[in-house]
PDB file of C-alpha atoms in Angstrom:
ATOM      1  CA  UNK X   1      -0.001  -0.002   0.000  1.00 72.00           C
ATOM      2  CA  UNK X   2       0.958   3.561  -0.558  1.00 88.00           C
ATOM      3  CA  UNK X   3      -0.335   6.491   1.393  1.00 93.00           C
ATOM      4  CA  UNK X   4      -1.152   9.462  -0.796  1.00 92.00           C
ATOM      5  CA  UNK X   5      -0.611  12.729   1.084  1.00 95.00           C
ATOM      6  CA  UNK X   6      -2.005  15.543  -0.936  1.00 95.00           C
ATOM      7  CA  UNK X   7      -3.271  19.099  -0.567  1.00 96.00           C
ATOM      8  CA  UNK X   8      -5.713  20.587  -3.025  1.00 97.00           C
ATOM      9  CA  UNK X   9      -6.597  24.167  -3.879  1.00 98.00           C
ATOM     10  CA  UNK X  10      -8.766  26.118  -6.260  1.00 98.00           C
ATOM     11  CA  UNK X  11      -6.754  28.139  -8.782  1.00 98.00           C
ATOM     12  CA  UNK X  12      -7.053  31.877  -9.480  1.00 96.00           C
ATOM     13  CA  UNK X  13      -6.233  33.228 -12.910  1.00 95.00           C
ATOM     14  CA  UNK X  14      -3.813  31.956 -15.525  1.00 96.00           C
ATOM     15  CA  UNK X  15      -0.492  32.870 -13.882  1.00 96.00           C
ATOM     16  CA  UNK X  16       0.436  29.182 -13.676  1.00 97.00           C
ATOM     17  CA  UNK X  17       0.354  28.652 -17.446  1.00 97.00           C
ATOM     18  CA  UNK X  18       3.783  30.223 -18.043  1.00 95.00           C
ATOM     19  CA  UNK X  19       5.440  27.574 -15.864  1.00 94.00           C
ATOM     20  CA  UNK X  20       3.813  24.444 -17.356  1.00 97.00           C
ATOM     21  CA  UNK X  21       6.387  21.753 -18.128  1.00 96.00           C
ATOM     22  CA  UNK X  22       4.041  18.997 -19.289  1.00 97.00           C
ATOM     23  CA  UNK X  23       0.349  18.550 -20.080  1.00 97.00           C
ATOM     24  CA  UNK X  24      -1.711  15.425 -20.618  1.00 97.00           C
ATOM     25  CA  UNK X  25      -5.375  14.662 -20.993  1.00 98.00           C
ATOM     26  CA  UNK X  26      -6.846  12.305 -18.387  1.00 98.00           C
ATOM     27  CA  UNK X  27      -9.991  10.260 -18.905  1.00 98.00           C
ATOM     28  CA  UNK X  28     -11.188   8.817 -15.659  1.00 97.00           C
ATOM     29  CA  UNK X  29     -14.236   7.131 -14.321  1.00 97.00           C
ATOM     30  CA  UNK X  30     -15.411   5.571 -11.100  1.00 98.00           C
ATOM     31  CA  UNK X  31     -16.458   1.936 -11.139  1.00 98.00           C
ATOM     32  CA  UNK X  32     -17.928   2.204  -7.662  1.00 97.00           C
ATOM     33  CA  UNK X  33     -17.728   4.338  -4.539  1.00 96.00           C
ATOM     34  CA  UNK X  34     -18.768   3.199  -1.069  1.00 96.00           C
ATOM     35  CA  UNK X  35     -17.989   4.299   2.490  1.00 94.00           C
ATOM     36  CA  UNK X  36     -15.098   6.502   1.400  1.00 94.00           C
ATOM     37  CA  UNK X  37     -13.557   3.809  -0.815  1.00 97.00           C
ATOM     38  CA  UNK X  38     -13.338   4.772  -4.502  1.00 97.00           C
ATOM     39  CA  UNK X  39     -12.329   2.465  -7.336  1.00 98.00           C
ATOM     40  CA  UNK X  40     -11.129   4.575 -10.256  1.00 98.00           C
ATOM     41  CA  UNK X  41     -10.040   3.848 -13.803  1.00 98.00           C
ATOM     42  CA  UNK X  42      -7.763   6.346 -15.494  1.00 98.00           C
ATOM     43  CA  UNK X  43      -6.619   6.345 -19.109  1.00 98.00           C
ATOM     44  CA  UNK X  44      -3.846   8.705 -20.195  1.00 97.00           C
ATOM     45  CA  UNK X  45      -1.230   8.568 -22.955  1.00 94.00           C
ATOM     46  CA  UNK X  46      -2.275   5.061 -23.959  1.00 94.00           C
ATOM     47  CA  UNK X  47      -1.924   3.609 -20.476  1.00 97.00           C
ATOM     48  CA  UNK X  48      -4.676   2.494 -18.139  1.00 98.00           C
ATOM     49  CA  UNK X  49      -4.501   2.235 -14.376  1.00 98.00           C
ATOM     50  CA  UNK X  50      -6.993   1.016 -11.827  1.00 98.00           C
ATOM     51  CA  UNK X  51      -6.654   2.850  -8.516  1.00 98.00           C
ATOM     52  CA  UNK X  52      -8.277   2.003  -5.212  1.00 98.00           C
ATOM     53  CA  UNK X  53      -8.375   4.865  -2.733  1.00 97.00           C
ATOM     54  CA  UNK X  54      -9.395   4.457   0.861  1.00 96.00           C
ATOM     55  CA  UNK X  55     -11.106   6.958   3.150  1.00 94.00           C
ATOM     56  CA  UNK X  56      -9.208   9.955   4.453  1.00 88.00           C
ATOM     57  CA  UNK X  57      -8.678  13.655   4.072  1.00 86.00           C
ATOM     58  CA  UNK X  58      -5.145  14.842   3.317  1.00 89.00           C
ATOM     59  CA  UNK X  59      -3.721  11.299   3.636  1.00 91.00           C
ATOM     60  CA  UNK X  60      -5.433   8.341   1.942  1.00 93.00           C
ATOM     61  CA  UNK X  61      -4.376   4.731   1.383  1.00 96.00           C
ATOM     62  CA  UNK X  62      -3.919   4.074  -2.300  1.00 97.00           C
ATOM     63  CA  UNK X  63      -3.321   0.955  -4.410  1.00 98.00           C
ATOM     64  CA  UNK X  64      -2.601   1.085  -8.128  1.00 98.00           C
ATOM     65  CA  UNK X  65      -2.670  -1.655 -10.767  1.00 98.00           C
ATOM     66  CA  UNK X  66      -2.060  -1.476 -14.507  1.00 98.00           C
ATOM     67  CA  UNK X  67      -4.920  -2.898 -16.576  1.00 98.00           C
ATOM     68  CA  UNK X  68      -5.185  -3.566 -20.318  1.00 98.00           C
ATOM     69  CA  UNK X  69      -6.074  -0.375 -22.197  1.00 98.00           C
ATOM     70  CA  UNK X  70      -8.872  -1.903 -24.286  1.00 97.00           C
ATOM     71  CA  UNK X  71     -10.601  -3.312 -21.202  1.00 98.00           C
ATOM     72  CA  UNK X  72     -10.248  -0.011 -19.336  1.00 98.00           C
ATOM     73  CA  UNK X  73     -11.767   1.916 -22.248  1.00 97.00           C
ATOM     74  CA  UNK X  74     -14.606  -0.593 -22.423  1.00 97.00           C
ATOM     75  CA  UNK X  75     -15.323  -0.252 -18.706  1.00 98.00           C
ATOM     76  CA  UNK X  76     -15.126   3.554 -18.906  1.00 97.00           C
ATOM     77  CA  UNK X  77     -17.740   3.449 -21.657  1.00 96.00           C
ATOM     78  CA  UNK X  78     -20.092   1.062 -19.900  1.00 96.00           C
ATOM     79  CA  UNK X  79     -19.624   0.456 -16.174  1.00 97.00           C
ATOM     80  CA  UNK X  80     -18.517   4.045 -15.412  1.00 97.00           C
ATOM     81  CA  UNK X  81     -21.350   5.757 -17.313  1.00 94.00           C
ATOM     82  CA  UNK X  82     -22.497   8.798 -15.342  1.00 93.00           C
ATOM     83  CA  UNK X  83     -19.346   8.742 -13.207  1.00 96.00           C
ATOM     84  CA  UNK X  84     -16.679  10.106 -15.574  1.00 96.00           C
ATOM     85  CA  UNK X  85     -14.336  13.075 -15.678  1.00 96.00           C
ATOM     86  CA  UNK X  86     -12.192  14.491 -18.462  1.00 97.00           C
ATOM     87  CA  UNK X  87      -9.496  16.970 -17.511  1.00 97.00           C
ATOM     88  CA  UNK X  88      -6.117  18.182 -18.707  1.00 98.00           C
ATOM     89  CA  UNK X  89      -3.400  17.906 -16.102  1.00 98.00           C
ATOM     90  CA  UNK X  90      -0.534  20.400 -16.232  1.00 98.00           C
ATOM     91  CA  UNK X  91       2.716  19.950 -14.316  1.00 98.00           C
ATOM     92  CA  UNK X  92       3.894  23.234 -12.845  1.00 98.00           C
ATOM     93  CA  UNK X  93       7.169  23.476 -10.924  1.00 95.00           C
ATOM     94  CA  UNK X  94       7.135  25.788  -7.910  1.00 95.00           C
ATOM     95  CA  UNK X  95       9.260  25.911  -4.769  1.00 93.00           C
ATOM     96  CA  UNK X  96      10.944  22.588  -5.443  1.00 93.00           C
ATOM     97  CA  UNK X  97       7.653  20.711  -5.847  1.00 95.00           C
ATOM     98  CA  UNK X  98       5.576  19.725  -8.853  1.00 96.00           C
ATOM     99  CA  UNK X  99       2.082  21.138  -8.701  1.00 98.00           C
ATOM    100  CA  UNK X 100      -0.541  19.434 -10.823  1.00 98.00           C
ATOM    101  CA  UNK X 101      -3.080  21.887 -12.226  1.00 98.00           C
ATOM    102  CA  UNK X 102      -6.216  20.140 -13.474  1.00 98.00           C
ATOM    103  CA  UNK X 103      -8.430  21.982 -15.963  1.00 98.00           C
ATOM    104  CA  UNK X 104     -11.792  20.230 -16.069  1.00 97.00           C
ATOM    105  CA  UNK X 105     -14.015  19.866 -19.151  1.00 95.00           C
ATOM    106  CA  UNK X 106     -17.660  19.243 -19.932  1.00 93.00           C
ATOM    107  CA  UNK X 107     -20.109  20.009 -17.122  1.00 92.00           C
ATOM    108  CA  UNK X 108     -17.169  20.972 -14.894  1.00 94.00           C
ATOM    109  CA  UNK X 109     -15.714  23.490 -17.396  1.00 94.00           C
ATOM    110  CA  UNK X 110     -14.376  26.503 -15.520  1.00 94.00           C
ATOM    111  CA  UNK X 111     -13.193  24.437 -12.578  1.00 96.00           C
ATOM    112  CA  UNK X 112      -9.407  24.417 -12.082  1.00 97.00           C
ATOM    113  CA  UNK X 113      -7.860  22.561  -9.150  1.00 98.00           C
ATOM    114  CA  UNK X 114      -4.181  22.427  -8.155  1.00 98.00           C
ATOM    115  CA  UNK X 115      -2.843  19.427  -6.251  1.00 97.00           C
ATOM    116  CA  UNK X 116       0.502  18.935  -4.616  1.00 97.00           C
ATOM    117  CA  UNK X 117       1.773  15.623  -3.252  1.00 96.00           C
ATOM    118  CA  UNK X 118       3.732  15.812  -0.022  1.00 95.00           C
ATOM    119  CA  UNK X 119       6.136  13.434   1.672  1.00 93.00           C
ATOM    120  CA  UNK X 120       4.455  13.881   5.019  1.00 92.00           C
ATOM    121  CA  UNK X 121       1.426  15.705   6.335  1.00 88.00           C
ATOM    122  CA  UNK X 122       3.520  18.166   8.341  1.00 92.00           C
ATOM    123  CA  UNK X 123       5.348  19.431   5.264  1.00 92.00           C
ATOM    124  CA  UNK X 124       4.466  23.048   4.534  1.00 92.00           C
ATOM    125  CA  UNK X 125       4.770  23.772   0.803  1.00 94.00           C
ATOM    126  CA  UNK X 126       5.403  27.270  -0.502  1.00 96.00           C
ATOM    127  CA  UNK X 127       2.097  28.300  -2.067  1.00 97.00           C
ATOM    128  CA  UNK X 128       2.293  29.784  -5.578  1.00 97.00           C
ATOM    129  CA  UNK X 129       0.669  33.229  -6.039  1.00 97.00           C
ATOM    130  CA  UNK X 130      -2.116  31.776  -8.219  1.00 97.00           C
ATOM    131  CA  UNK X 131      -3.367  29.479  -5.460  1.00 97.00           C
ATOM    132  CA  UNK X 132      -6.870  30.162  -4.199  1.00 97.00           C
ATOM    133  CA  UNK X 133      -9.015  28.597  -1.513  1.00 97.00           C
ATOM    134  CA  UNK X 134      -7.857  25.274  -0.077  1.00 97.00           C
ATOM    135  CA  UNK X 135     -10.288  22.392  -0.683  1.00 96.00           C
ATOM    136  CA  UNK X 136      -8.267  19.525   0.866  1.00 95.00           C
ATOM    137  CA  UNK X 137     -10.717  17.142   2.495  1.00 90.00           C
ATOM    138  CA  UNK X 138     -13.758  19.055   1.170  1.00 93.00           C
ATOM    139  CA  UNK X 139     -15.891  16.178  -0.123  1.00 90.00           C
ATOM    140  CA  UNK X 140     -17.528  18.390  -2.767  1.00 93.00           C
ATOM    141  CA  UNK X 141     -14.190  18.764  -4.553  1.00 94.00           C
ATOM    142  CA  UNK X 142     -13.053  15.127  -4.413  1.00 92.00           C
ATOM    143  CA  UNK X 143     -12.750  13.809  -7.960  1.00 92.00           C
ATOM    144  CA  UNK X 144     -14.986  10.899  -7.004  1.00 92.00           C
ATOM    145  CA  UNK X 145     -17.709  13.418  -6.149  1.00 93.00           C
ATOM    146  CA  UNK X 146     -17.031  15.728  -9.094  1.00 94.00           C
ATOM    147  CA  UNK X 147     -17.597  12.785 -11.418  1.00 94.00           C
ATOM    148  CA  UNK X 148     -21.332  12.721 -10.765  1.00 89.00           C
ATOM    149  CA  UNK X 149     -22.433  15.565  -8.510  1.00 74.00           C
ATOM    150  CA  UNK X 150     -23.571  19.036  -9.452  1.00 70.00           C
ATOM    151  CA  UNK X 151     -20.596  21.308 -10.036  1.00 75.00           C
ATOM    152  CA  UNK X 152     -19.362  23.020  -6.851  1.00 85.00           C
ATOM    153  CA  UNK X 153     -18.302  26.694  -6.618  1.00 85.00           C
ATOM    154  CA  UNK X 154     -15.303  27.523  -8.815  1.00 82.00           C
ATOM    155  CA  UNK X 155     -13.771  30.086  -6.486  1.00 78.00           C
TER     156      UNK X 155
ATOM    157  CA  UNK C   1     -14.318  -8.548 -21.041  1.00 73.00           C
ATOM    158  CA  UNK C   2     -15.901 -11.809 -20.189  1.00 88.00           C
ATOM    159  CA  UNK C   3     -19.586 -12.380 -19.748  1.00 93.00           C
ATOM    160  CA  UNK C   4     -20.344 -14.584 -16.791  1.00 92.00           C
ATOM    161  CA  UNK C   5     -23.494 -16.594 -17.374  1.00 95.00           C
ATOM    162  CA  UNK C   6     -24.502 -18.289 -14.192  1.00 95.00           C
ATOM    163  CA  UNK C   7     -27.536 -19.801 -12.491  1.00 96.00           C
ATOM    164  CA  UNK C   8     -27.763 -20.026  -8.740  1.00 97.00           C
ATOM    165  CA  UNK C   9     -29.866 -22.181  -6.432  1.00 98.00           C
ATOM    166  CA  UNK C  10     -30.361 -22.888  -2.774  1.00 98.00           C
ATOM    167  CA  UNK C  11     -29.249 -26.360  -1.751  1.00 98.00           C
ATOM    168  CA  UNK C  12     -31.312 -28.980   0.094  1.00 96.00           C
ATOM    169  CA  UNK C  13     -29.606 -31.519   2.295  1.00 95.00           C
ATOM    170  CA  UNK C  14     -26.162 -33.045   2.065  1.00 96.00           C
ATOM    171  CA  UNK C  15     -26.623 -35.315  -0.958  1.00 96.00           C
ATOM    172  CA  UNK C  16     -24.014 -33.319  -2.888  1.00 97.00           C
ATOM    173  CA  UNK C  17     -21.207 -34.101  -0.455  1.00 97.00           C
ATOM    174  CA  UNK C  18     -20.581 -37.590  -1.813  1.00 95.00           C
ATOM    175  CA  UNK C  19     -19.678 -36.135  -5.239  1.00 94.00           C
ATOM    176  CA  UNK C  20     -17.258 -33.408  -4.126  1.00 97.00           C
ATOM    177  CA  UNK C  21     -14.029 -33.456  -6.162  1.00 96.00           C
ATOM    178  CA  UNK C  22     -12.354 -30.383  -4.681  1.00 97.00           C
ATOM    179  CA  UNK C  23     -12.898 -27.922  -1.850  1.00 97.00           C
ATOM    180  CA  UNK C  24     -11.252 -24.592  -1.105  1.00 97.00           C
ATOM    181  CA  UNK C  25     -11.868 -21.811   1.363  1.00 98.00           C
ATOM    182  CA  UNK C  26     -12.600 -18.389  -0.166  1.00 98.00           C
ATOM    183  CA  UNK C  27     -12.096 -15.096   1.631  1.00 98.00           C
ATOM    184  CA  UNK C  28     -13.746 -12.303  -0.231  1.00 97.00           C
ATOM    185  CA  UNK C  29     -14.647  -8.723   0.361  1.00 97.00           C
ATOM    186  CA  UNK C  30     -16.212  -5.876  -1.552  1.00 98.00           C
ATOM    187  CA  UNK C  31     -14.210  -2.691  -1.990  1.00 98.00           C
ATOM    188  CA  UNK C  32     -17.241  -0.826  -3.285  1.00 97.00           C
ATOM    189  CA  UNK C  33     -20.625  -1.446  -4.847  1.00 96.00           C
ATOM    190  CA  UNK C  34     -22.578   1.110  -6.858  1.00 96.00           C
ATOM    191  CA  UNK C  35     -25.386   0.969  -9.445  1.00 95.00           C
ATOM    192  CA  UNK C  36     -25.021  -2.782  -9.919  1.00 94.00           C
ATOM    193  CA  UNK C  37     -21.226  -2.613 -10.309  1.00 97.00           C
ATOM    194  CA  UNK C  38     -19.316  -4.584  -7.652  1.00 97.00           C
ATOM    195  CA  UNK C  39     -15.551  -4.541  -7.129  1.00 98.00           C
ATOM    196  CA  UNK C  40     -14.538  -7.703  -5.286  1.00 98.00           C
ATOM    197  CA  UNK C  41     -11.314  -9.027  -3.827  1.00 98.00           C
ATOM    198  CA  UNK C  42     -10.990 -12.772  -3.421  1.00 98.00           C
ATOM    199  CA  UNK C  43      -8.171 -14.662  -1.717  1.00 98.00           C
ATOM    200  CA  UNK C  44      -7.953 -18.437  -2.077  1.00 97.00           C
ATOM    201  CA  UNK C  45      -5.084 -20.910  -1.986  1.00 94.00           C
ATOM    202  CA  UNK C  46      -2.520 -18.111  -1.700  1.00 94.00           C
ATOM    203  CA  UNK C  47      -3.739 -16.244  -4.776  1.00 97.00           C
ATOM    204  CA  UNK C  48      -5.587 -12.943  -4.884  1.00 98.00           C
ATOM    205  CA  UNK C  49      -7.847 -11.705  -7.641  1.00 98.00           C
ATOM    206  CA  UNK C  50      -9.683  -8.428  -8.088  1.00 98.00           C
ATOM    207  CA  UNK C  51     -12.936  -8.877  -9.979  1.00 98.00           C
ATOM    208  CA  UNK C  52     -15.177  -6.189 -11.412  1.00 98.00           C
ATOM    209  CA  UNK C  53     -18.723  -7.323 -12.121  1.00 96.00           C
ATOM    210  CA  UNK C  54     -21.229  -5.230 -13.988  1.00 96.00           C
ATOM    211  CA  UNK C  55     -25.004  -5.138 -13.626  1.00 94.00           C
ATOM    212  CA  UNK C  56     -27.114  -8.044 -14.786  1.00 88.00           C
ATOM    213  CA  UNK C  57     -29.076 -11.069 -13.741  1.00 85.00           C
ATOM    214  CA  UNK C  58     -28.026 -14.412 -15.195  1.00 89.00           C
ATOM    215  CA  UNK C  59     -25.410 -12.793 -17.475  1.00 91.00           C
ATOM    216  CA  UNK C  60     -23.002 -10.169 -16.144  1.00 93.00           C
ATOM    217  CA  UNK C  61     -19.903  -8.536 -17.612  1.00 96.00           C
ATOM    218  CA  UNK C  62     -16.850  -9.536 -15.629  1.00 97.00           C
ATOM    219  CA  UNK C  63     -13.200  -8.428 -15.583  1.00 98.00           C
ATOM    220  CA  UNK C  64     -10.541 -10.175 -13.494  1.00 98.00           C
ATOM    221  CA  UNK C  65      -7.034  -9.066 -12.527  1.00 98.00           C
ATOM    222  CA  UNK C  66      -4.450 -10.767 -10.334  1.00 98.00           C
ATOM    223  CA  UNK C  67      -3.210  -8.577  -7.484  1.00 98.00           C
ATOM    224  CA  UNK C  68      -0.377  -9.125  -4.985  1.00 98.00           C
ATOM    225  CA  UNK C  69      -1.525 -11.345  -2.117  1.00 98.00           C
ATOM    226  CA  UNK C  70      -0.182  -9.116   0.668  1.00 97.00           C
ATOM    227  CA  UNK C  71      -1.955  -6.057  -0.710  1.00 98.00           C
ATOM    228  CA  UNK C  72      -5.205  -7.958  -1.168  1.00 98.00           C
ATOM    229  CA  UNK C  73      -5.092  -9.231   2.412  1.00 97.00           C
ATOM    230  CA  UNK C  74      -4.382  -5.713   3.644  1.00 97.00           C
ATOM    231  CA  UNK C  75      -7.348  -4.313   1.706  1.00 98.00           C
ATOM    232  CA  UNK C  76      -9.617  -7.127   2.906  1.00 97.00           C
ATOM    233  CA  UNK C  77      -8.686  -6.219   6.477  1.00 96.00           C
ATOM    234  CA  UNK C  78      -9.168  -2.472   6.091  1.00 96.00           C
ATOM    235  CA  UNK C  79     -11.074  -1.202   3.055  1.00 97.00           C
ATOM    236  CA  UNK C  80     -13.505  -4.170   2.947  1.00 97.00           C
ATOM    237  CA  UNK C  81     -14.391  -4.106   6.662  1.00 94.00           C
ATOM    238  CA  UNK C  82     -18.100  -4.841   7.050  1.00 93.00           C
ATOM    239  CA  UNK C  83     -18.322  -6.182   3.479  1.00 96.00           C
ATOM    240  CA  UNK C  84     -16.675  -9.599   3.765  1.00 96.00           C
ATOM    241  CA  UNK C  85     -17.657 -13.206   3.221  1.00 96.00           C
ATOM    242  CA  UNK C  86     -15.944 -16.457   4.128  1.00 97.00           C
ATOM    243  CA  UNK C  87     -17.180 -19.625   2.463  1.00 97.00           C
ATOM    244  CA  UNK C  88     -15.950 -23.024   1.410  1.00 98.00           C
ATOM    245  CA  UNK C  89     -16.499 -23.800  -2.244  1.00 98.00           C
ATOM    246  CA  UNK C  90     -16.971 -27.413  -3.290  1.00 98.00           C
ATOM    247  CA  UNK C  91     -16.746 -28.619  -6.876  1.00 98.00           C
ATOM    248  CA  UNK C  92     -19.428 -31.188  -7.626  1.00 98.00           C
ATOM    249  CA  UNK C  93     -19.660 -32.883 -11.014  1.00 95.00           C
ATOM    250  CA  UNK C  94     -23.173 -33.496 -12.322  1.00 95.00           C
ATOM    251  CA  UNK C  95     -24.562 -33.963 -15.807  1.00 93.00           C
ATOM    252  CA  UNK C  96     -21.327 -33.002 -17.528  1.00 93.00           C
ATOM    253  CA  UNK C  97     -21.051 -29.688 -15.669  1.00 95.00           C
ATOM    254  CA  UNK C  98     -19.176 -28.600 -12.562  1.00 96.00           C
ATOM    255  CA  UNK C  99     -21.482 -27.252  -9.893  1.00 98.00           C
ATOM    256  CA  UNK C 100     -19.925 -25.062  -7.233  1.00 98.00           C
ATOM    257  CA  UNK C 101     -21.527 -25.535  -3.840  1.00 98.00           C
ATOM    258  CA  UNK C 102     -20.728 -22.678  -1.449  1.00 98.00           C
ATOM    259  CA  UNK C 103     -21.090 -23.283   2.282  1.00 98.00           C
ATOM    260  CA  UNK C 104     -21.123 -19.933   4.046  1.00 97.00           C
ATOM    261  CA  UNK C 105     -19.653 -19.205   7.486  1.00 95.00           C
ATOM    262  CA  UNK C 106     -20.089 -16.645  10.232  1.00 93.00           C
ATOM    263  CA  UNK C 107     -23.361 -14.699  10.205  1.00 92.00           C
ATOM    264  CA  UNK C 108     -24.371 -16.584   7.048  1.00 94.00           C
ATOM    265  CA  UNK C 109     -23.817 -20.046   8.568  1.00 94.00           C
ATOM    266  CA  UNK C 110     -26.514 -22.421   7.349  1.00 94.00           C
ATOM    267  CA  UNK C 111     -26.698 -20.825   3.934  1.00 96.00           C
ATOM    268  CA  UNK C 112     -25.616 -23.126   1.075  1.00 97.00           C
ATOM    269  CA  UNK C 113     -25.774 -21.934  -2.530  1.00 98.00           C
ATOM    270  CA  UNK C 114     -24.989 -23.903  -5.688  1.00 98.00           C
ATOM    271  CA  UNK C 115     -23.809 -22.105  -8.814  1.00 97.00           C
ATOM    272  CA  UNK C 116     -23.338 -23.422 -12.302  1.00 97.00           C
ATOM    273  CA  UNK C 117     -21.627 -21.527 -15.110  1.00 96.00           C
ATOM    274  CA  UNK C 118     -23.173 -21.899 -18.534  1.00 95.00           C
ATOM    275  CA  UNK C 119     -21.890 -21.291 -22.043  1.00 93.00           C
ATOM    276  CA  UNK C 120     -25.012 -19.439 -23.047  1.00 92.00           C
ATOM    277  CA  UNK C 121     -28.184 -18.324 -21.339  1.00 88.00           C
ATOM    278  CA  UNK C 122     -30.343 -20.756 -23.308  1.00 92.00           C
ATOM    279  CA  UNK C 123     -28.437 -23.795 -22.042  1.00 92.00           C
ATOM    280  CA  UNK C 124     -30.634 -25.969 -19.845  1.00 92.00           C
ATOM    281  CA  UNK C 125     -28.509 -27.822 -17.290  1.00 94.00           C
ATOM    282  CA  UNK C 126     -29.683 -31.043 -15.716  1.00 96.00           C
ATOM    283  CA  UNK C 127     -30.532 -30.113 -12.129  1.00 97.00           C
ATOM    284  CA  UNK C 128     -29.098 -32.378  -9.416  1.00 97.00           C
ATOM    285  CA  UNK C 129     -31.630 -33.838  -6.938  1.00 97.00           C
ATOM    286  CA  UNK C 130     -30.267 -31.723  -4.066  1.00 97.00           C
ATOM    287  CA  UNK C 131     -31.078 -28.454  -5.836  1.00 97.00           C
ATOM    288  CA  UNK C 132     -33.668 -26.243  -4.139  1.00 97.00           C
ATOM    289  CA  UNK C 133     -35.212 -22.922  -5.031  1.00 97.00           C
ATOM    290  CA  UNK C 134     -33.563 -20.918  -7.833  1.00 97.00           C
ATOM    291  CA  UNK C 135     -32.190 -17.544  -6.710  1.00 96.00           C
ATOM    292  CA  UNK C 136     -30.603 -16.413 -10.007  1.00 95.00           C
ATOM    293  CA  UNK C 137     -31.028 -12.649 -10.220  1.00 90.00           C
ATOM    294  CA  UNK C 138     -32.514 -12.395  -6.720  1.00 93.00           C
ATOM    295  CA  UNK C 139     -30.580  -9.420  -5.321  1.00 89.00           C
ATOM    296  CA  UNK C 140     -30.841 -10.735  -1.746  1.00 93.00           C
ATOM    297  CA  UNK C 141     -28.684 -13.727  -2.641  1.00 94.00           C
ATOM    298  CA  UNK C 142     -26.003 -11.900  -4.641  1.00 92.00           C
ATOM    299  CA  UNK C 143     -22.676 -12.312  -2.848  1.00 92.00           C
ATOM    300  CA  UNK C 144     -22.232  -8.538  -2.920  1.00 91.00           C
ATOM    301  CA  UNK C 145     -25.450  -8.240  -0.900  1.00 92.00           C
ATOM    302  CA  UNK C 146     -24.760 -11.212   1.375  1.00 94.00           C
ATOM    303  CA  UNK C 147     -21.502  -9.533   2.411  1.00 94.00           C
ATOM    304  CA  UNK C 148     -23.280  -6.879   4.428  1.00 89.00           C
ATOM    305  CA  UNK C 149     -27.029  -7.423   4.537  1.00 74.00           C
ATOM    306  CA  UNK C 150     -29.070  -9.366   7.011  1.00 70.00           C
ATOM    307  CA  UNK C 151     -29.059 -13.049   6.142  1.00 74.00           C
ATOM    308  CA  UNK C 152     -31.836 -14.068   3.708  1.00 85.00           C
ATOM    309  CA  UNK C 153     -33.988 -17.190   4.028  1.00 85.00           C
ATOM    310  CA  UNK C 154     -31.973 -20.422   3.779  1.00 82.00           C
ATOM    311  CA  UNK C 155     -34.594 -22.416   1.980  1.00 78.00           C
TER     312      UNK C 155
END
């Protein structure tokens, strides 16, 4: 098992775009969600990964397994219907860390969320100037919720 | 994807025991269940498999992936708490097919269910004399439901 320690923030403006080092489109869907456990499929750059996340706020248990691309795409199209997200993830270097800025599409267009993975929960990352309100642990902004709920406030 | 075509029945008496060719204890738990999709972990004989089943009655889409045993046991102990089943599965040959007779333990003790996998839904298997009421498609007897619901009638 890994433990994913992550803080999440809304993003203000486009100041982050100048520092993007990499961008990739992510197609993800949730097979099922129950009692804080989420089973997610993600397809990006021709690879497919099944991820199991446990309950938690900033720190969550996480297990990841590669799955065949064709089967993942089939499941995304069928078993994940109504529980899908498409977003473009941008890597942005700041203060020695890589921030991931996710620009959502479709019904979530206009929503931009920045995530940063930390080595431990006590670590205090330098916040870039384009960072807005923190949404770590806010269930409305969890990807598993965004995949099927009404869109939450953007700012 | 595979399609699992299966009929399921309650079992009457012990007449099947004389024809058992193999028995193995199955530890299984559900990571999450949503809209007819169930994500199951099963550990048996030192192997662990993650299975995704889609909605359906007699025929359900099914995807299976091997996962590391230690991780599966960890998830069974944590993420599947409250959604677990232990049962002993017996292979019983009858009429050219292998019937799987599951004897449940714990809160489901006394429940015995026989399953038979078919090549197509129109196939009409010869029913052994110890077969009781059919529960194919009855949501109360789905393993995903048995893992956390109150025990259903045994007969």
